[in-house]
PDB file of C-alpha atoms in Angstrom:
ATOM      1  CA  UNK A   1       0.000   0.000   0.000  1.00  0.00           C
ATOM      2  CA  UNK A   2       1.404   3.214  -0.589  1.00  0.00           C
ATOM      3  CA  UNK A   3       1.836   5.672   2.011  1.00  0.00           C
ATOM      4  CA  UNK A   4       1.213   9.286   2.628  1.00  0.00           C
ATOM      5  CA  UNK A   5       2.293  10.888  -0.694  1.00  0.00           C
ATOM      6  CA  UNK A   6       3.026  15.056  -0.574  1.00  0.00           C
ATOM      7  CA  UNK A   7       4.202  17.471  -3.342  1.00  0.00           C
ATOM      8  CA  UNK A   8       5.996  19.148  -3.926  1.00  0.00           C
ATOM      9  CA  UNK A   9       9.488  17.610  -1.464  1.00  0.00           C
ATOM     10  CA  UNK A  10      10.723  21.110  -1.973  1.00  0.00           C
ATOM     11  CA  UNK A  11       9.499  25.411  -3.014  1.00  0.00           C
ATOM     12  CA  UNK A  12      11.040  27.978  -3.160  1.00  0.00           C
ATOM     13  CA  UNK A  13       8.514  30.939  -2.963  1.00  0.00           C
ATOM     14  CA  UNK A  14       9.342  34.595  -2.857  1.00  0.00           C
ATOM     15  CA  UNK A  15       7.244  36.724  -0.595  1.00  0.00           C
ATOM     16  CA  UNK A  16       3.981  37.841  -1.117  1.00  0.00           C
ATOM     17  CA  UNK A  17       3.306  34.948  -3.911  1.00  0.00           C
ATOM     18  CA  UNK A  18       0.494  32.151  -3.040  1.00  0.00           C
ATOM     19  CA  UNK A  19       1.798  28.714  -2.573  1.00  0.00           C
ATOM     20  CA  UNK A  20      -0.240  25.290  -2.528  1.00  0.00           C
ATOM     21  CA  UNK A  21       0.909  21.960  -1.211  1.00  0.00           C
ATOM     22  CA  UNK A  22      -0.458  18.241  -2.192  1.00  0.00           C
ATOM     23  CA  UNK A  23      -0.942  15.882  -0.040  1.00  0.00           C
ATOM     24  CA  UNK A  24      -2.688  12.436  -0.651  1.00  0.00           C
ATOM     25  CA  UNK A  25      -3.905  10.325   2.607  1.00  0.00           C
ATOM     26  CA  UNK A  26      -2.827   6.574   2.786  1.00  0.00           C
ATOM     27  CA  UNK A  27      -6.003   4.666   1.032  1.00  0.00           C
ATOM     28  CA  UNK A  28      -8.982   4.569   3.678  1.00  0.00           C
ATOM     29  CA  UNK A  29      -7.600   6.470   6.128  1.00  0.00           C
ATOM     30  CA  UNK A  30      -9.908   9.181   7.851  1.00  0.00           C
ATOM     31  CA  UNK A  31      -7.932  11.056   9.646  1.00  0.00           C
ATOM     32  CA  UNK A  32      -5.544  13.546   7.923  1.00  0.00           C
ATOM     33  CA  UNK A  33      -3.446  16.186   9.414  1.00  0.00           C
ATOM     34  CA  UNK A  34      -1.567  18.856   8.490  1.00  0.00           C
ATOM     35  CA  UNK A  35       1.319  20.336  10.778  1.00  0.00           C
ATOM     36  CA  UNK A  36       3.970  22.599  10.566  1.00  0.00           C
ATOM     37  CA  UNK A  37       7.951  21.931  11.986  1.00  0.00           C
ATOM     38  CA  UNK A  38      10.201  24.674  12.679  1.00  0.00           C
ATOM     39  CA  UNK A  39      13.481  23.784  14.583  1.00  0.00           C
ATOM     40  CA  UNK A  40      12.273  26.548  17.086  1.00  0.00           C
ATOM     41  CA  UNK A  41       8.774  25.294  17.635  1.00  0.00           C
ATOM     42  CA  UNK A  42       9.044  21.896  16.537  1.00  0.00           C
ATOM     43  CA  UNK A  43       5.534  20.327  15.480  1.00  0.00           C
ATOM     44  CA  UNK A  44       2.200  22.751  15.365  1.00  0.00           C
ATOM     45  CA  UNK A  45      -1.339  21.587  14.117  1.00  0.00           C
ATOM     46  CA  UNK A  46      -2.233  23.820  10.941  1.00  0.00           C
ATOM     47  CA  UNK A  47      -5.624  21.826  10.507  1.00  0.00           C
ATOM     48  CA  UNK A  48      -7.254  18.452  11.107  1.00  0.00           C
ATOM     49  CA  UNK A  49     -10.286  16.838   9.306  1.00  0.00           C
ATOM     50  CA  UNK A  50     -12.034  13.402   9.592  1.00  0.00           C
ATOM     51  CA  UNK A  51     -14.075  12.165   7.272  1.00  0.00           C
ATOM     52  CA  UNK A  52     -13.369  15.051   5.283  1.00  0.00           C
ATOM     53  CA  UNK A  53     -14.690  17.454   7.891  1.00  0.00           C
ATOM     54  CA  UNK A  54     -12.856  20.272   9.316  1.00  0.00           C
ATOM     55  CA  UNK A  55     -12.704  19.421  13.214  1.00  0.00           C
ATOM     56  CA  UNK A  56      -9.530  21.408  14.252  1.00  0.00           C
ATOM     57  CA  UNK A  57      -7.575  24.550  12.924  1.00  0.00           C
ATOM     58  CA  UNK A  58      -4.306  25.661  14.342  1.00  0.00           C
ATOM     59  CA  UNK A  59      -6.064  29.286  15.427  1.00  0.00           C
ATOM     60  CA  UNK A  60      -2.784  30.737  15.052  1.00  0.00           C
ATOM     61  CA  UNK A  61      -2.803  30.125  11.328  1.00  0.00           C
ATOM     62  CA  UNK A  62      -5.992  30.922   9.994  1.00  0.00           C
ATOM     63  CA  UNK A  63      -5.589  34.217   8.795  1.00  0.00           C
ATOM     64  CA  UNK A  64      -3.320  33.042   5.487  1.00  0.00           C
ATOM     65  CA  UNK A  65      -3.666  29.327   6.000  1.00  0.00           C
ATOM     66  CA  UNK A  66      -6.526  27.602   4.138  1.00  0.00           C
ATOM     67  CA  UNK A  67      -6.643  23.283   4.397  1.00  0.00           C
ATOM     68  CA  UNK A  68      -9.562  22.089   2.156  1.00  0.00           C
ATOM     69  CA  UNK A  69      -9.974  18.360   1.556  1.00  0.00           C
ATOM     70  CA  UNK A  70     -12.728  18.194  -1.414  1.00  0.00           C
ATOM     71  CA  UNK A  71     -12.538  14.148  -1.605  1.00  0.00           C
ATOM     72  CA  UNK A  72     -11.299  11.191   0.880  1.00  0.00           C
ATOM     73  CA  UNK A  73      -8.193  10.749  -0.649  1.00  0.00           C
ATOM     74  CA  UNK A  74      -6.651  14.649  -1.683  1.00  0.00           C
ATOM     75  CA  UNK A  75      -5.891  17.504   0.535  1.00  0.00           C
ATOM     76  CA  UNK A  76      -4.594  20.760  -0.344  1.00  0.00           C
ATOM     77  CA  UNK A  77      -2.647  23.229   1.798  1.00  0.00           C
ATOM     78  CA  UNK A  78      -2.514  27.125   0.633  1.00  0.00           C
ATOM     79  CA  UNK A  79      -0.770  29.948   2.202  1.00  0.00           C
ATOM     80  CA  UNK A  80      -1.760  33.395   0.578  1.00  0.00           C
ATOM     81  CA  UNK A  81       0.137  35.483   0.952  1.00  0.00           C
ATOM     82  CA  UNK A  82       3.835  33.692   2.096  1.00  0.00           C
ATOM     83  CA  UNK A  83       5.993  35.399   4.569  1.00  0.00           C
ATOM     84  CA  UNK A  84       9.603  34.758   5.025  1.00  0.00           C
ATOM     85  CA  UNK A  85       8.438  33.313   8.459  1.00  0.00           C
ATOM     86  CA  UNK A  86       6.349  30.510   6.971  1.00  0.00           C
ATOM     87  CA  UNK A  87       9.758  28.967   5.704  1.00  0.00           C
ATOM     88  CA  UNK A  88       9.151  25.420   7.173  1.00  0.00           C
ATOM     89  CA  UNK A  89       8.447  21.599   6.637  1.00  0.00           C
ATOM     90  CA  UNK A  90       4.551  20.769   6.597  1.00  0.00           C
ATOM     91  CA  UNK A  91       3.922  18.003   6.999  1.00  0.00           C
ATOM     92  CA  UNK A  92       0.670  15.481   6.276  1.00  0.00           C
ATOM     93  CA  UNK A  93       0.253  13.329   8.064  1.00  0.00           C
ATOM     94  CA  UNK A  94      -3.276  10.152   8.179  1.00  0.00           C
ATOM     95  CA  UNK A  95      -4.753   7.576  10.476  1.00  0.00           C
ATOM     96  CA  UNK A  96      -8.145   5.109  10.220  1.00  0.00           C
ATOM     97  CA  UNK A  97     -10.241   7.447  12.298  1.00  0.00           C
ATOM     98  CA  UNK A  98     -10.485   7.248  15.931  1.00  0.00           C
ATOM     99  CA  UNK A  99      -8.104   8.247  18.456  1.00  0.00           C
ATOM    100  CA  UNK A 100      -5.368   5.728  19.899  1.00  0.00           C
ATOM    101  CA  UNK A 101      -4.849   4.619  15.772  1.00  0.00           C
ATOM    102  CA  UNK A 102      -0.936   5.182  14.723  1.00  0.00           C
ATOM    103  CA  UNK A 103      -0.159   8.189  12.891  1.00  0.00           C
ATOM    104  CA  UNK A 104       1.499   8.026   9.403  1.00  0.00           C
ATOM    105  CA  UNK A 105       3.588  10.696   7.958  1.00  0.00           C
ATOM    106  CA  UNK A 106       4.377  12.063   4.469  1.00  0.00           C
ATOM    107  CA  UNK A 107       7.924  13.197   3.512  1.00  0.00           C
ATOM    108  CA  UNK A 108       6.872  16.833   3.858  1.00  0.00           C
ATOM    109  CA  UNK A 109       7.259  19.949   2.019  1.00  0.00           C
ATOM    110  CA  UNK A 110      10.203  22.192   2.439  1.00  0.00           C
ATOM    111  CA  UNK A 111       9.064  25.201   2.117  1.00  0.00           C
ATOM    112  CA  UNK A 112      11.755  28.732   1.680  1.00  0.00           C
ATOM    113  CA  UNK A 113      10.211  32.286   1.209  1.00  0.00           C
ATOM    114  CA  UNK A 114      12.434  34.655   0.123  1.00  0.00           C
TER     115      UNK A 114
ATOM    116  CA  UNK B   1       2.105  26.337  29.193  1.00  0.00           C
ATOM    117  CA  UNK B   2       3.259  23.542  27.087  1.00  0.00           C
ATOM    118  CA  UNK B   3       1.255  20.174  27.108  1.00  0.00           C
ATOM    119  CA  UNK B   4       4.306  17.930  26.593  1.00  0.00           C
ATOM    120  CA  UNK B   5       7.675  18.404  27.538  1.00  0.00           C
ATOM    121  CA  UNK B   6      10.672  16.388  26.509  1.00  0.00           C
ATOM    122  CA  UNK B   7      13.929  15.639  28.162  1.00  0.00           C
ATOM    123  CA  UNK B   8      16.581  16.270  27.453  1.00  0.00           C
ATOM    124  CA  UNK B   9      16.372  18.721  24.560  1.00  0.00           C
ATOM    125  CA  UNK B  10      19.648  16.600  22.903  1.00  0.00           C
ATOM    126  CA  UNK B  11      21.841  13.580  23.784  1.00  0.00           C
ATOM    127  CA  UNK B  12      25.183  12.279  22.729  1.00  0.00           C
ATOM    128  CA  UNK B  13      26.669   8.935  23.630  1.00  0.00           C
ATOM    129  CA  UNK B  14      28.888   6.588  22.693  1.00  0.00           C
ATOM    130  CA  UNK B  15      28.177   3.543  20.734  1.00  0.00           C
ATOM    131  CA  UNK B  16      26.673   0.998  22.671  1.00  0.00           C
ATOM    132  CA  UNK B  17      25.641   2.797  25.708  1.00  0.00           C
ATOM    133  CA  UNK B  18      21.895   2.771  26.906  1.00  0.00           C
ATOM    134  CA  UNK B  19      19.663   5.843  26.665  1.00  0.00           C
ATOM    135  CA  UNK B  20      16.914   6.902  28.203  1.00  0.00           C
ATOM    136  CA  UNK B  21      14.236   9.880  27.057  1.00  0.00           C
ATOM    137  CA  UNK B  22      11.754  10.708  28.496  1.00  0.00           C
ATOM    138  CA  UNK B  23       8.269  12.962  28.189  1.00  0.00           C
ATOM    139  CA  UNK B  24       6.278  15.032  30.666  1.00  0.00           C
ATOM    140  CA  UNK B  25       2.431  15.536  29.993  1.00  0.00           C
ATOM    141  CA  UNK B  26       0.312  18.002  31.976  1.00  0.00           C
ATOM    142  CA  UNK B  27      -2.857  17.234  30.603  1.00  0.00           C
ATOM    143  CA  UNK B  28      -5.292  13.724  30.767  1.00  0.00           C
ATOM    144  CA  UNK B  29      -4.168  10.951  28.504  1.00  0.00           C
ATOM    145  CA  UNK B  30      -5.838   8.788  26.079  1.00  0.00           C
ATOM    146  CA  UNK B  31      -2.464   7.742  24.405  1.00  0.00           C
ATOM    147  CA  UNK B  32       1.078   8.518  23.843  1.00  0.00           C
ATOM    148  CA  UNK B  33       2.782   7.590  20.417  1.00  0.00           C
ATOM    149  CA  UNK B  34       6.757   7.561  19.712  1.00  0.00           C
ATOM    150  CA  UNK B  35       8.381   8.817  16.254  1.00  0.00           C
ATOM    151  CA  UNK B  36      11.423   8.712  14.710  1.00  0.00           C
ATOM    152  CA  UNK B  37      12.919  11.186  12.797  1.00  0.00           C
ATOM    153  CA  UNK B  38      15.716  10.878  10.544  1.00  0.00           C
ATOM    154  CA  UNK B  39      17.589  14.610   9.821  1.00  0.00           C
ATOM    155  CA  UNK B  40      15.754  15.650   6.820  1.00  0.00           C
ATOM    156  CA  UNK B  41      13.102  12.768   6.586  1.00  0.00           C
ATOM    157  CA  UNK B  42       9.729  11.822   8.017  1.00  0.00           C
ATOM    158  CA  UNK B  43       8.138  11.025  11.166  1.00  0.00           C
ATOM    159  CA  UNK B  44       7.871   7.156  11.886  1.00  0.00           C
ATOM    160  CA  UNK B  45       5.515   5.502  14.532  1.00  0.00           C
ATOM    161  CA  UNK B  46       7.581   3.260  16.985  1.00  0.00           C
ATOM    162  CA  UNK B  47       5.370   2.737  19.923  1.00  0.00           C
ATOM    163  CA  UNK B  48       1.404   3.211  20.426  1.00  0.00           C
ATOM    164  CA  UNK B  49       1.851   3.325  23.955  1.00  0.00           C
ATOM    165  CA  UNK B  50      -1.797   4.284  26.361  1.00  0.00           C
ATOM    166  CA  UNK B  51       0.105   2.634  29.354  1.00  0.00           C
ATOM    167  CA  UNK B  52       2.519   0.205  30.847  1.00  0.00           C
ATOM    168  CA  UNK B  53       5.446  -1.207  28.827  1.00  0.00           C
ATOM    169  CA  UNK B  54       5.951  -1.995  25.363  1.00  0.00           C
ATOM    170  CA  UNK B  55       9.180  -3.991  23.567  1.00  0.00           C
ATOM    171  CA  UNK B  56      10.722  -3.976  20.142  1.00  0.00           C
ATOM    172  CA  UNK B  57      13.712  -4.693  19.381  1.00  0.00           C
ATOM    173  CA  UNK B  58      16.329  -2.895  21.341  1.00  0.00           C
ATOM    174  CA  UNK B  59      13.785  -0.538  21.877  1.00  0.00           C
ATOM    175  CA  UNK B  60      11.365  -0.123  25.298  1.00  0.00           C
ATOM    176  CA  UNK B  61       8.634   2.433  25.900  1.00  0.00           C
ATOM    177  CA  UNK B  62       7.052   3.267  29.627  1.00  0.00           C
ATOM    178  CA  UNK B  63       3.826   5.027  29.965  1.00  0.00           C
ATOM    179  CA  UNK B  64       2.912   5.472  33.943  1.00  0.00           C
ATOM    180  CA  UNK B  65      -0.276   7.237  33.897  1.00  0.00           C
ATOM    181  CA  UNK B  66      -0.602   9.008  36.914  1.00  0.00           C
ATOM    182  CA  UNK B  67       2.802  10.069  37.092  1.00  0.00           C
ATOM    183  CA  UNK B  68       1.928  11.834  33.950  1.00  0.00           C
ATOM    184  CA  UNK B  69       5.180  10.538  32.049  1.00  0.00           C
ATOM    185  CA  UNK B  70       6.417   8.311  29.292  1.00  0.00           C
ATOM    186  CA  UNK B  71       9.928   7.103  28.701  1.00  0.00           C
ATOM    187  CA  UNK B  72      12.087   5.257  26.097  1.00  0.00           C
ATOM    188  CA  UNK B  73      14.684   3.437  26.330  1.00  0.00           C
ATOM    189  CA  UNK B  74      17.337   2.566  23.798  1.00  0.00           C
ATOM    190  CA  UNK B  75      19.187  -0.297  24.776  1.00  0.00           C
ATOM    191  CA  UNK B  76      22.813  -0.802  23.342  1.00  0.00           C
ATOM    192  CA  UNK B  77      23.003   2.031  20.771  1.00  0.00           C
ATOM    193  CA  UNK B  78      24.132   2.050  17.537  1.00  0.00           C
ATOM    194  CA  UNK B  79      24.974   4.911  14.614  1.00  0.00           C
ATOM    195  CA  UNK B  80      21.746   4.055  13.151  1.00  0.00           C
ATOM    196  CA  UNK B  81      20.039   5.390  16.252  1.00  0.00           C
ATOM    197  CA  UNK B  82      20.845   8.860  15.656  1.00  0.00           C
ATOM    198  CA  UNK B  83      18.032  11.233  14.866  1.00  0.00           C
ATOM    199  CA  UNK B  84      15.488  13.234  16.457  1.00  0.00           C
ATOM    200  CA  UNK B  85      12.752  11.381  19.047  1.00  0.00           C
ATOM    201  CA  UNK B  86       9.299  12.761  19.717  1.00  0.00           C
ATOM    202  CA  UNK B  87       6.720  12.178  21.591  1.00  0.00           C
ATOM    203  CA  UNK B  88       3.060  12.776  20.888  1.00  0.00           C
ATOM    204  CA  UNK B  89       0.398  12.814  23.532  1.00  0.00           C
ATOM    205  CA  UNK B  90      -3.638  12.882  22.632  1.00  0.00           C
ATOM    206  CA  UNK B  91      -5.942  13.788  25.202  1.00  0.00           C
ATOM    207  CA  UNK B  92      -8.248  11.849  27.239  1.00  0.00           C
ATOM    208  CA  UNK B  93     -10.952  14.563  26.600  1.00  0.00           C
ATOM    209  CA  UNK B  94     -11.982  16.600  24.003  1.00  0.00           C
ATOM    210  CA  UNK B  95      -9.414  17.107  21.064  1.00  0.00           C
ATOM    211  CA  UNK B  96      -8.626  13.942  18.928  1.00  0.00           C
ATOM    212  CA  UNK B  97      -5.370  15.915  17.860  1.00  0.00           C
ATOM    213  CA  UNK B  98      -1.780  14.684  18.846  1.00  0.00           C
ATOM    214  CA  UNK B  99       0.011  17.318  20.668  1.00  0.00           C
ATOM    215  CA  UNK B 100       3.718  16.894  19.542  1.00  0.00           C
ATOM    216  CA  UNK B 101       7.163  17.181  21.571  1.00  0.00           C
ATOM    217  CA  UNK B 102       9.526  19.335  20.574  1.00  0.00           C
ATOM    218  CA  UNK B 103      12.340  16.123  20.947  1.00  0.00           C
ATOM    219  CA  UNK B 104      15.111  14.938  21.706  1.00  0.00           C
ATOM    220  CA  UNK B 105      18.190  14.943  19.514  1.00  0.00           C
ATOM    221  CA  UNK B 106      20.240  12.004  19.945  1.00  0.00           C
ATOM    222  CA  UNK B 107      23.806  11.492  18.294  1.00  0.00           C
ATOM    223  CA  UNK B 108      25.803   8.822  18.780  1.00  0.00           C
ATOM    224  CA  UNK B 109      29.687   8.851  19.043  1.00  0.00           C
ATOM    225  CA  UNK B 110      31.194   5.819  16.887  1.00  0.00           C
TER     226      UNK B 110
END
């Protein structure tokens, strides 16, 4: 089975410009996160949905951070407008719904804004 | 304050000693999950751990509810140990979100 797949690995986006990150869920998962790292303040939730509901936002991040997921198995990320402080991983990440189920991650997205 | 808190912040040992990190939790627990992280790659799951003690490998994980804590242990260390651990804590109430760690570095000195 494959696992969580995100594109692009890597963008390079210079400031002010709207960028939009991929990220498909491992198949019949219904769980799917989205978090940013940052060495400084490691992992933070950006948005969680289950069963392609919004339950969770990061509230920190709403004002230029949109998560939509329009079907079960694709999720899109968009920041609009980038700051240089939104350089970062995100990271997707899925589960079969239901808490206590293991969490699986995507590569990421390294993200630089210039 | 901060949900989870993980000690130490880094580690560096030699080869074939034992380690031992460990994670704080202030809040109710429903479960605590391990990860692995590789510089530059993903997060893998290593232990689903709600409570008591878990094995794999040269690996051990600790969960003691009410003394709000989870460990892991590395047993015998090798180079391919090296990377960052986390730990992840979901509630017992409310939020089904994983509250992340901010890790432990651990390097290991051939």
């Amino acid at each position: 089975d494959a696992g969580v797949t995100q594109t692009p690995r890597h963008e390079v986006a210079e400031k002010g410009q709207t960028i939009i990150l991929k990220c498909e869920p491992v198949s019949g998962h219904n769980d799917l996160f989205w978090y940013r790292q940052t060495k400084i303040q490691g992992l933070e939730l950006l948005s969680y949905f289950r069963s392609k509901s919004l339950m969770e936002d990061g509230g920190a991040f709403k004002d230029r951070f949109k998560a939509e997921m329009l079907n079960s198995s694709f999720s899109t990320l968009k920041i609009q407008p980038t700051e240089p402080k939104d350089s970062a991983v995100y990271l997707c990440a899925s589960r079969t719904g239901g808490a206590g189920n293991t969490l699986y991650f995507g590569e990421g997205s390294r993200l630089i804004v210039v | 304050g901060q949900q989870v808190q993980q000690s130490p912040a880094s580690l560096v040992l030699q080869e074939g000693e034992n380690a031992e990190l460990q994670c704080n939790f202030s809040t109710s627990l429903n479960s605590m999950q391990w990860f692995y992280q590789r510089p530059g790659g993903s997060l893998v799951s290593l232990f689903y751990n709600p409570s008591g003690t878990k094995h794999s490998g040269r690996l051990t994980s600790t969960t003691v509810i009410k003394e709000r804590r989870s460990s892991l242990h590395i047993s015998s260390s090798q180079t391919t140990d090296s990377g960052t651990y986390l730990c992840a804590l979901e509630p017992g109430t409310g939020s089904n979100r994983l509250t992340f760690g901010k890790g432990t570095k651990f390097s290991l000195i051939p």
